Amino acid sequence: MASSADGSGLATWQPQEEGLREICGLLEQQMAPTSDDKSLIWQKLQHYTQFPDFNNYLAFIFARAEGKPLEVRQAAGLLLKNNLRSAFKTMPPANQHYIKSELLPCLGAPDRQIRSTAGTVISAFVQIGGVAGWPELLLALVKCLDSNDPIHMEGAMDALSKICEDVPQLLDADISGLSERPINVFLPRFIQLFQSPQTTLRKLSLGAVNQFIMLMPTVLYMSMDKYLQGLFVLANDPAPEVRKLVCSAFVQLIEIRSAVLEPHLRNVIEYMLLVNKDSDDEVALEACEFWSAYCEADLPPENLREFLPRLIPVLLSNMAYADDDESLVDAEVDGSLPDRDQDLKPRFHSSRFHGSEDAEDEDDDIVNVWNLRKCSAAALDFLSNVFGDEILSTLMPIIQANLSITGDATWKDREAAVLALGAIAEGCINGLYPHLPEIITFLIPLLDDNFPLIRSISCWTLSRFSKYIVQGIDHQQGREQFDKVLVGLLRRILDDNKRVQEAACSAFATLEEEAAEELAPRLDIILQHLMCAFGKYQRRNIRIVYDAIGTLADAVGGELNQPKHLEILMPPLIAKWQQLSNSDKDLFPLLECFTSIAQALGPGFSPFAQPVFQRCINIIQTQQLAKVDPVSAGAKYDKEFIVCSLDLLSGLAEGLGAGIESLVLTSTPISYLDISYNFRMCTGVFFN
């Protein structure tokens, strides 16, 4: 596929014109926005991987095809990087040498995008082959950094920043043939570049050093004073990306090496207070992380106490929705519109016997994007747990003032005030407790606010006080308030807004857990609302209804086993059960829901047990077949189906007791050993 000028191998490798033209043509087609069949083009590119020198062509196009569009050269470089993972081990040394020799001059390429892509490929080489496998690289990088040429310095620093991000430990290791560890050579140069007039060099060098805070190599520990001096110099850098990295450094240091900051703590806190109000949201967000990190660090609270009157108003101000927050758009989505595929978060079954390793935090906010608002609320939560009621004298007047402001223009401030009440519900409960009846009385009408995000946050904040709302049931006023909260949440469960539906269902599930048997007298109205929601919700939120029903069953137990309740509850669930195929992942939450219902009803589940039992067996058998022959099974293997089915079988056995025997005897045969084996493989637990 290629020629060699002197027949001595690939040391003077040259591409053949025909091969070069074909590969460039395919890359151009792949990059063209009007290209019809990109998969076919990709297959053709993959066909070339069978040729030993295909990656040489990619390196040549990337490094030397200056007449080609920049996008094509970049595409060649990125394809080369991706190929390295599979081809490196079998790549002839001469080919490796050629590719490396082409990459190094690209560190000084005039175009920044070429330099950046070169850094990406170089970092991939180092990840796979290590530093020792490319001794010329270290020399070239040092030479570029010391060249005083901005282009070469930036190219080298770009590559080094990526190596530091991907595999920092490789630079803090002894390398055969080198007198000292690479980081000992590079770190002083990084710190020196903090003073560079080039923004890119300041950013890349600071980012590179920050990658070593966790590892804390000896050279960084010994250079800590210089590093801190550099941070203080960069603290007021005009570039927001540099200020963000300064904040990141202080956050990491307070988490990992708080002792080194103690002599400078007052100045650091003053700085973080200042940039917590930075005009750049990303800088302000990084600064805000400092307060939670401080509260978790092994530092005396007294150092922060005097700053609380200044810090708390900043946090509360930042808890208001930003104008560009995507939640503002999401909150306007009509609840009757079907969910898009991208709206459906992956969900993972958590076995009753062995929790899922992939399970997400159930308390995650509805939109899983970390931002300044959420970070500020988390910081306030941490502060309330450290300082308790001390913060109330500063916080409550602001909350009361914001809640008293009326008018559509100030709804975000009112919403932030409700969020703040929820954030301090745990840490400041002693100070809030005498005023809880008034607080809850104030929150209940907000469940019917005109703004959906106020309705949703009011659901969440009320759920944070669930324990105390339930405790008040013993007296008349408390019982009336409990009923108002319960009815208010049920009303919001039937809200037309998806965001409010989700918040209300989650809040109600929390209330259910606290109230338990106290819900029994109210089961009719609860079931009517939940099953109405079941018929109303789209796919994403219906999963939360399943959870609320399952939690209700766990809470009230046998109280659910009454004909009038089952007439409301079971027909819609059975209809959905029959509607879903054995390979539909929407079965997971329904199987979990049935597990709770079967345990709660006990023998009362008998009328529904046979088809449920048989289907669990069928699902297990389908998955057993799918593991060895997906085509015949008509489904892909997914152990979650087996785990959910086994959990439900276990729930049936627990609820029905001896009644399970008749189901086993009349069902499609499946061996006990098959069930036991699948159970053990999927959950790590043995049947006895």
PDB file of C-alpha atoms in Angstrom, residues 18 38 260 325 376 433 453 532 558 571 594 661:
ATOM      1  CA  GLU A  18      -3.769   6.359  -5.070  1.00  0.00           C
ATOM      2  CA  LYS A  38     -22.011   7.849   6.629  1.00  0.00           C
ATOM      3  CA  VAL A 260      -1.353  24.155  53.630  1.00  0.00           C
ATOM      4  CA  ASP A 325     -31.554  27.928  33.356  1.00  0.00           C
ATOM      5  CA  SER A 376     -25.614  27.206  46.611  1.00  0.00           C
ATOM      6  CA  TYR A 433     -39.387  23.601  65.324  1.00  0.00           C
ATOM      7  CA  LEU A 453     -41.572  25.858  39.756  1.00  0.00           C
ATOM      8  CA  CYS A 532     -55.810   8.707  38.150  1.00  0.00           C
ATOM      9  CA  GLY A 558     -52.347  -5.611  55.093  1.00  0.00           C
ATOM     10  CA  PRO A 571     -57.268  -3.389  37.252  1.00  0.00           C
ATOM     11  CA  PHE A 594     -45.961  -5.795  42.246  1.00  0.00           C
ATOM     12  CA  GLU A 661     -46.588 -24.477  46.339  1.00  0.00           C
TER      13      GLU A 661
END
